[in-house]
XYZ file of C-alpha atoms in Angstrom:
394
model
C -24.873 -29.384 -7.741
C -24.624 -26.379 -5.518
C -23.054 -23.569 -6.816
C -19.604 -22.745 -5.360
C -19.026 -19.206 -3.435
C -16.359 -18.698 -4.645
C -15.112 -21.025 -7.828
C -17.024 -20.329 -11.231
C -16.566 -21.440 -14.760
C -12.697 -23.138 -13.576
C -11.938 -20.387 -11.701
C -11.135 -20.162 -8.316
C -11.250 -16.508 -6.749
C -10.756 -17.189 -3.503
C -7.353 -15.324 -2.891
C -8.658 -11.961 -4.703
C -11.462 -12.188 -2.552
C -9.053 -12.398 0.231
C -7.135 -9.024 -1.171
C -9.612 -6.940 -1.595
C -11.823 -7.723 1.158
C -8.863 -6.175 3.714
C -9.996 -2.889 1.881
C -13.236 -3.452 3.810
C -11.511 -2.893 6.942
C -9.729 0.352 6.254
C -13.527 2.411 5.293
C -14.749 0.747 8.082
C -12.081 2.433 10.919
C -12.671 5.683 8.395
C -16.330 5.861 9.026
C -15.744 4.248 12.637
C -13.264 6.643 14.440
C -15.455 9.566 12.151
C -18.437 9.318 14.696
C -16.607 10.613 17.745
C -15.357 13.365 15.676
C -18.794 15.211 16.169
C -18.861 15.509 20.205
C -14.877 15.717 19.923
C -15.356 19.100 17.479
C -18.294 20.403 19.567
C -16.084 20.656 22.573
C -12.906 22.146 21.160
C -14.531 24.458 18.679
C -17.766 25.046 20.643
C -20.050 24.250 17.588
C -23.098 23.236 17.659
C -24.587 19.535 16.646
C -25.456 20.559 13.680
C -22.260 22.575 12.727
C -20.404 19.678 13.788
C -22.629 17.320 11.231
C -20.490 18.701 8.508
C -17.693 16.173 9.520
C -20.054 13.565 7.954
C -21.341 15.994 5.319
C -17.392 16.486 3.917
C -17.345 12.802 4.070
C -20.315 11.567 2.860
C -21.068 14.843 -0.012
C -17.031 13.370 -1.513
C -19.005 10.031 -2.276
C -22.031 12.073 -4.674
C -18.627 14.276 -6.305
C -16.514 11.393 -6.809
C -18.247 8.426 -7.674
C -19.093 8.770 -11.413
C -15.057 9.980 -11.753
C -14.274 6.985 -9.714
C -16.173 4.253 -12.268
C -14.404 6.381 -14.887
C -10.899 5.279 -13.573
C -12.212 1.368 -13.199
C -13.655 1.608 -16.763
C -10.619 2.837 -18.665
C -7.562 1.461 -16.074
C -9.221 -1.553 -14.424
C -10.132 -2.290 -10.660
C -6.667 -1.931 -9.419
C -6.343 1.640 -10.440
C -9.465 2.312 -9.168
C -7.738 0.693 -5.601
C -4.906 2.210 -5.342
C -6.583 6.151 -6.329
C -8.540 5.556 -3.334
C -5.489 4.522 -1.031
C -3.790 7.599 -1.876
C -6.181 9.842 -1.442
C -7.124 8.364 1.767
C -3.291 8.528 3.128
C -3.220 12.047 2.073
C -6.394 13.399 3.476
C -5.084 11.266 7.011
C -1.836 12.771 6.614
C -3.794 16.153 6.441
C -4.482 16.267 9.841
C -0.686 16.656 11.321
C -0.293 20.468 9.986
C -3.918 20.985 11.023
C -2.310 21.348 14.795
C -1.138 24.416 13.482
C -4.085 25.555 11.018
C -6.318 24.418 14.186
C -9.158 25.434 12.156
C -12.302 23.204 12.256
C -12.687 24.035 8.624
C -9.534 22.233 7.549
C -10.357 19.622 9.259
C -13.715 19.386 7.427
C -11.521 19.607 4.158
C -8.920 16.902 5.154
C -12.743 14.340 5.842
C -13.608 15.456 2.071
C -10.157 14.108 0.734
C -10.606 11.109 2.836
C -13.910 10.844 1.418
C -13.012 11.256 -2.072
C -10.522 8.427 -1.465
C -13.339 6.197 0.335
C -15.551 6.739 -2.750
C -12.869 5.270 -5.127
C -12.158 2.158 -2.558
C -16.075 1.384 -2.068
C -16.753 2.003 -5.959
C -14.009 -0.772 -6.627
C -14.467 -2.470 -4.146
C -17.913 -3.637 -3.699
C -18.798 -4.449 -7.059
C -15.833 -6.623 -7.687
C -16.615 -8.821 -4.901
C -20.269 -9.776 -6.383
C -17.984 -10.881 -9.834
C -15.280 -12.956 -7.501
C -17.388 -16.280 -7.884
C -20.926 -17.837 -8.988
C -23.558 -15.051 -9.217
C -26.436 -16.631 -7.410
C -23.246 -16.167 -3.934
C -22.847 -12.742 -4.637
C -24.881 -11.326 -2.021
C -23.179 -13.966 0.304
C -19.604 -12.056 -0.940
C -20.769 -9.105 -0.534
C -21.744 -9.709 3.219
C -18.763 -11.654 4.410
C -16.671 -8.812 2.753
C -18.738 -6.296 4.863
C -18.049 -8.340 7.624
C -14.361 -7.083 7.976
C -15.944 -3.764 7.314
C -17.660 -3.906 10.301
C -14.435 -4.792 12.275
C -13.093 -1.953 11.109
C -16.448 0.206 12.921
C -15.296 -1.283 15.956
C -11.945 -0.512 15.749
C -12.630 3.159 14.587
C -14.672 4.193 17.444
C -12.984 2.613 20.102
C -9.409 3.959 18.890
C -10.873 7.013 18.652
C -12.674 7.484 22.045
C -9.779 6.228 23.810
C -7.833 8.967 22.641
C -9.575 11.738 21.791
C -11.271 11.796 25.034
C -8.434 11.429 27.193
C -6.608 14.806 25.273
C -4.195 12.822 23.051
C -3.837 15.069 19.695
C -6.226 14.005 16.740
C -3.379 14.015 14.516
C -2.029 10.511 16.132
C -4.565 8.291 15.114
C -4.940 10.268 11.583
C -1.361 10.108 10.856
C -0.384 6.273 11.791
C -3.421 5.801 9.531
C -2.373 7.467 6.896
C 1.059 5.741 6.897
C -0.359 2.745 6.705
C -2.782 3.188 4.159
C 0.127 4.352 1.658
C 2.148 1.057 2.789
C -0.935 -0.798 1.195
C -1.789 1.068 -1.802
C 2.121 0.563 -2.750
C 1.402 -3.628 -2.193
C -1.384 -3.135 -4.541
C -0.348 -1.303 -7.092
C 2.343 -4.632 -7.545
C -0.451 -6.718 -7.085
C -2.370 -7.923 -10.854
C -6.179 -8.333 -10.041
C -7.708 -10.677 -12.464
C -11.517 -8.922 -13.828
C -13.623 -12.572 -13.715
C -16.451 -10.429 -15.950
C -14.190 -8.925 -18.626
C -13.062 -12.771 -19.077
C -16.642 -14.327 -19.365
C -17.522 -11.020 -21.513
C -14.606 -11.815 -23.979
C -15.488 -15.416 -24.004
C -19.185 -15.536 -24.694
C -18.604 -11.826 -27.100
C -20.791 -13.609 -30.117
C -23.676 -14.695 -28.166
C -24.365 -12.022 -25.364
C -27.152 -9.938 -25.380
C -27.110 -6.310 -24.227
C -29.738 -6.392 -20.605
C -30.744 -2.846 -20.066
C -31.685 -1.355 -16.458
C -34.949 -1.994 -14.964
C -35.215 2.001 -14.420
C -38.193 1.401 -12.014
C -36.572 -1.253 -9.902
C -33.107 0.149 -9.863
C -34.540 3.981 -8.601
C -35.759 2.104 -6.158
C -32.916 0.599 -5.120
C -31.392 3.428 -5.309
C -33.377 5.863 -3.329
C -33.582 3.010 -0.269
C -29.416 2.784 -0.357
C -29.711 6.505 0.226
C -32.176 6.140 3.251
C -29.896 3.674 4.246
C -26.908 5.389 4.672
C -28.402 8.467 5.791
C -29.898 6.436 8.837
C -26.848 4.634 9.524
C -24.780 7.930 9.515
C -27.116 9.989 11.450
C -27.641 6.895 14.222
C -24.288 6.788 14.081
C -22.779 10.065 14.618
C -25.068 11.044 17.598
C -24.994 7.692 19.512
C -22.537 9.539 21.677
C -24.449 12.994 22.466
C -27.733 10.417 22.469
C -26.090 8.324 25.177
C -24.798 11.157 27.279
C -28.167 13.010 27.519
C -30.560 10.103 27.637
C -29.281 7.165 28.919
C -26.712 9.599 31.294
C -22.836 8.200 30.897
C -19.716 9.465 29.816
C -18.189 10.312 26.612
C -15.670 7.553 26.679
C -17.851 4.750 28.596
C -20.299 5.613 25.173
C -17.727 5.076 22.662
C -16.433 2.206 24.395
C -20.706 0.790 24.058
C -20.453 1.921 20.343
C -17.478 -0.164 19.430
C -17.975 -2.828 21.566
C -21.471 -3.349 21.896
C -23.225 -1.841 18.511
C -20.761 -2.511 16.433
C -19.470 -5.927 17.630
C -23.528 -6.598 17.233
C -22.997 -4.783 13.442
C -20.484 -6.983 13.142
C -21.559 -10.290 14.311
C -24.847 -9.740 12.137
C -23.293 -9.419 9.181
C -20.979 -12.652 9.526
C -25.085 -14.393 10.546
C -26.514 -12.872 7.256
C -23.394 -14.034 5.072
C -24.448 -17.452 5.783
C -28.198 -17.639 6.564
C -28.254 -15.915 2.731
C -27.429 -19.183 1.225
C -30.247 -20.978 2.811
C -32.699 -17.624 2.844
C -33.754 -15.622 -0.079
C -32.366 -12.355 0.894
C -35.069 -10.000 0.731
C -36.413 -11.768 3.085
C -33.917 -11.481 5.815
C -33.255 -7.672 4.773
C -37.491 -7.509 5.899
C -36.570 -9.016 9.264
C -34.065 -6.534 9.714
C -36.000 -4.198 8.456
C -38.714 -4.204 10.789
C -36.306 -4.721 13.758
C -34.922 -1.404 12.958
C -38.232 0.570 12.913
C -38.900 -1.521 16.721
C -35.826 -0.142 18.124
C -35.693 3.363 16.759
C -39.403 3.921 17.893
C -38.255 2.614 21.613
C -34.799 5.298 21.405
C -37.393 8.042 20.592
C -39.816 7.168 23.238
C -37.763 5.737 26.219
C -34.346 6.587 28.007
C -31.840 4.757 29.841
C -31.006 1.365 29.476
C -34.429 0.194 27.813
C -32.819 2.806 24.887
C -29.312 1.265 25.320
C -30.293 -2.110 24.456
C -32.354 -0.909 21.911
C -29.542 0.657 20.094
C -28.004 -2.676 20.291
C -30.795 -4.005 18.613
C -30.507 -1.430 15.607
C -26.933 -2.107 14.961
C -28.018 -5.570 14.406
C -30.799 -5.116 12.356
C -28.852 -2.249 10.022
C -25.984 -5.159 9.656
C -26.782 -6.771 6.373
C -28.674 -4.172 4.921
C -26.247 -2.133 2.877
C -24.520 -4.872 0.644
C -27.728 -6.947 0.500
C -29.550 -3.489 -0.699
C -26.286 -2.770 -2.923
C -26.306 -6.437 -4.280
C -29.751 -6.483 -4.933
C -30.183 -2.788 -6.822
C -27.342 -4.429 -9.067
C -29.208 -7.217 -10.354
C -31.493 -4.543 -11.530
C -29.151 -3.408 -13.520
C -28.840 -5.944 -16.327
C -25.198 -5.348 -17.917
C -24.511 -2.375 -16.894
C -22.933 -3.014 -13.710
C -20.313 -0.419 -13.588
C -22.104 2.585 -14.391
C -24.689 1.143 -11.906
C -21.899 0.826 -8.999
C -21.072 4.039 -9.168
C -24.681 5.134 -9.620
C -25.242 3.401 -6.508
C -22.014 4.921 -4.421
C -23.105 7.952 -5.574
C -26.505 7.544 -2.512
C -23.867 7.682 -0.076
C -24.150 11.209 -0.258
C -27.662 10.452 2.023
C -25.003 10.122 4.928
C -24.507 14.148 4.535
C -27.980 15.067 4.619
C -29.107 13.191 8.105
C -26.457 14.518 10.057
C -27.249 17.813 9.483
C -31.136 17.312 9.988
C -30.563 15.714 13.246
C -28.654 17.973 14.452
C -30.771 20.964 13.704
C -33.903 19.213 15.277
C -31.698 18.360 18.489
C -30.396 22.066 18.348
C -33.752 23.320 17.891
C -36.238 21.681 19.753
C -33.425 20.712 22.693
C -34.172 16.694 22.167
C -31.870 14.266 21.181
C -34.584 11.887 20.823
C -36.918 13.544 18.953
C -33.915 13.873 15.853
C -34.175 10.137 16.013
C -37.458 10.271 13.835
C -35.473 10.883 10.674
C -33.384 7.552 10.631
C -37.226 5.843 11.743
C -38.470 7.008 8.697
C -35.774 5.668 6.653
C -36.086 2.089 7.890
C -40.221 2.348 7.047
C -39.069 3.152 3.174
C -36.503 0.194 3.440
C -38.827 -2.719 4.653
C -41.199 -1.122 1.894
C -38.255 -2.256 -0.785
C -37.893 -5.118 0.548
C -41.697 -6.224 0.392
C -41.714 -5.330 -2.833
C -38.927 -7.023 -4.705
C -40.104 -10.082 -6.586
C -36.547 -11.884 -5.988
């Protein structure tokens, strides 16, 4: 019989699933409206691209800080906990932003991202491992990818919110603070809510007869090192679409963040929904090759072309990059025999990779005066990922 996605030893986790895959959407705007941050600071603090990174370094360095802290609080209080933490210090850090029109200090700004961040880090570290647990482990990357679906709404929300109003002189403190209301409307719904934990159950139940697995340190490394890679391409593709698309292919500010929601994130978006379901006919490594090695086509045509030949390619790349974080996460995990917690927040912990690309980029683009050229770094990345994925035996 095949094994249900989301029923598993009498259990049906279908409305859990449900719950905590809205979270999805909520990092997603984060990390969506985030990218037109970067031109939006260069222009009203007249910083440079690689000054400006540090919007994605506050971000993405609050993932490294918080994420063993963050598997403490879903160790000793439970997933919900480890929920709501995240919600709150999201709504704070969005909050942030409204006495930053006075502070008007790009710094602050930078500080508000690493509260948001810090919050983020508690959301994903609950978040994504809990959806591989909601149902039969052979669907888990399947969860994981439908979950990241909604996640990728969220990127196409973020950026097109954003460019609509930050580039037409509306305040940055709107978005930030409707955001942040909202976000403290939902961590108050969840902290009422009671989140069942499907593997403490099966642990308690089969107590006398299972066997401690230990990590596969090789394998897991791996996995980790390639989740970095990942994120630090994503991030640095990401947050320089916009200056990439004004110098190179030769539009506007807005028309670009209007292709980057619509266009390479809808694409991010629709791929992932594709990969949720071709995963439970296709062994997964498999597909994450594919996407792999469309990734490495596309960034070697941004760096060597212009125009619309480069536009399309970047539509290419957001469809490729679509499955591969929770099939990378998902897969790293399995590594990690029964040690899955310390593992998830192991594995958050690479998201610090988005801080480091940003800030390369930028100084390459500042430096040698081509946009293109910084687009080597995320090339490189996707090389090291189709290399995991060759590899894995599974």
């Amino acid at each position: 019989m095949k094994p249900s996605i989301f029923k598993y030893e009498g259990h049906n986790y279908l409305i859990p699933f449900l719950l905590i895959s809205s979270l999805f959407f909520m990092w997603g705007f984060a990390h969506g409206i985030l990218e037109v941050l970067n031109p939006h600071f260069q222009e009203s603090f007249h910083i440079s691209k690689a000054m400006s990174a540090l919007t994605q370094a506050a971000v993405y360095g609050a993932y490294f800080l918080m994420a063993l802290p963050a598997g403490w609080i879903i160790q000793k209080w439970g997933y919900r906990k480890g929920v709501t933490t995240g919600l709150m210090l999201f709504g704070i850090g969005a909050l942030m932003f409204i006495p930053g029109l006075l502070v008007n200090s790009f710094y602050y700004y930078v500080l508000s991202l690493f509260v948001i961040g810090c919050g983020l880090t508690c959301l994903e570290t609950s978040a994504n491992p809990y959806t591989t647990v909601l149902g039969h482990p052979d669907k888990a990357e399947s969860r994981i990818n439908l979950s990241q679906s909604l996640n990728g709404i969220g990127w196409i929300v973020g950026p097109l919110v954003g460019g609509q109003l930050l580039f037409t002189g509306v305040s940055i403190a709107v978005p930030y603070a409707i955001v942040g209301i909202l976000v403290l409307v939902v961590a108050f719904i969840f902290s009422r809510v009671k989140l069942p934990d499907p593997r403490k159950t099966h642990e308690a139940e089969t107590q006398e007869t299972r066997k401690d697995i230990p990590i596969n340190v090789v394998a897991f490394t791996f996995g980790m090192l390639t989740l970095f890679l990942y994120v630090a391409a994503q991030t640095g593709v990401n947050s320089f679409f916009i200056n990439y698309a004004v110098e190179c292919i030769h539009i506007e500010k807005q028309e670009a963040s209007m292709y980057l929601a619509f266009g390479g994130m809808g694409l991010f978006f629709a791929g992932r929904l594709i990969g949720g379901v071709l995963m439970n006919y296709i062994k997964p490594k498999y597909i994450l090759m594919v996407c792999a090695m469309l990734t490495i086509f596309s960034t070697l045509v941004i760096v060597t072309c212009n125009g619309l030949v480069s536009l399309a390619a970047f539509f290419t790349l957001y469809f490729g990059e679509s499955i591969m974080f929770p099939t990378i996460f998902s897969l790293a995990l399995r590594d990690a025999g029964t040690h899955t917690k310390i593992a998830s927040s192991l594995l958050i912990m690479t998201i610090v990779g988005g801080a480091v690309a940003p800030i390369l980029m930028g100084y390459i683009a500042d430096t040698t005066g081509s946009m293109a050229t910084s687009f080597t770094i995320p090339l490189l990345c996707y090389v090291v990922i189709a290399g995991y994925a060759a590899t894995r035996r599974k």
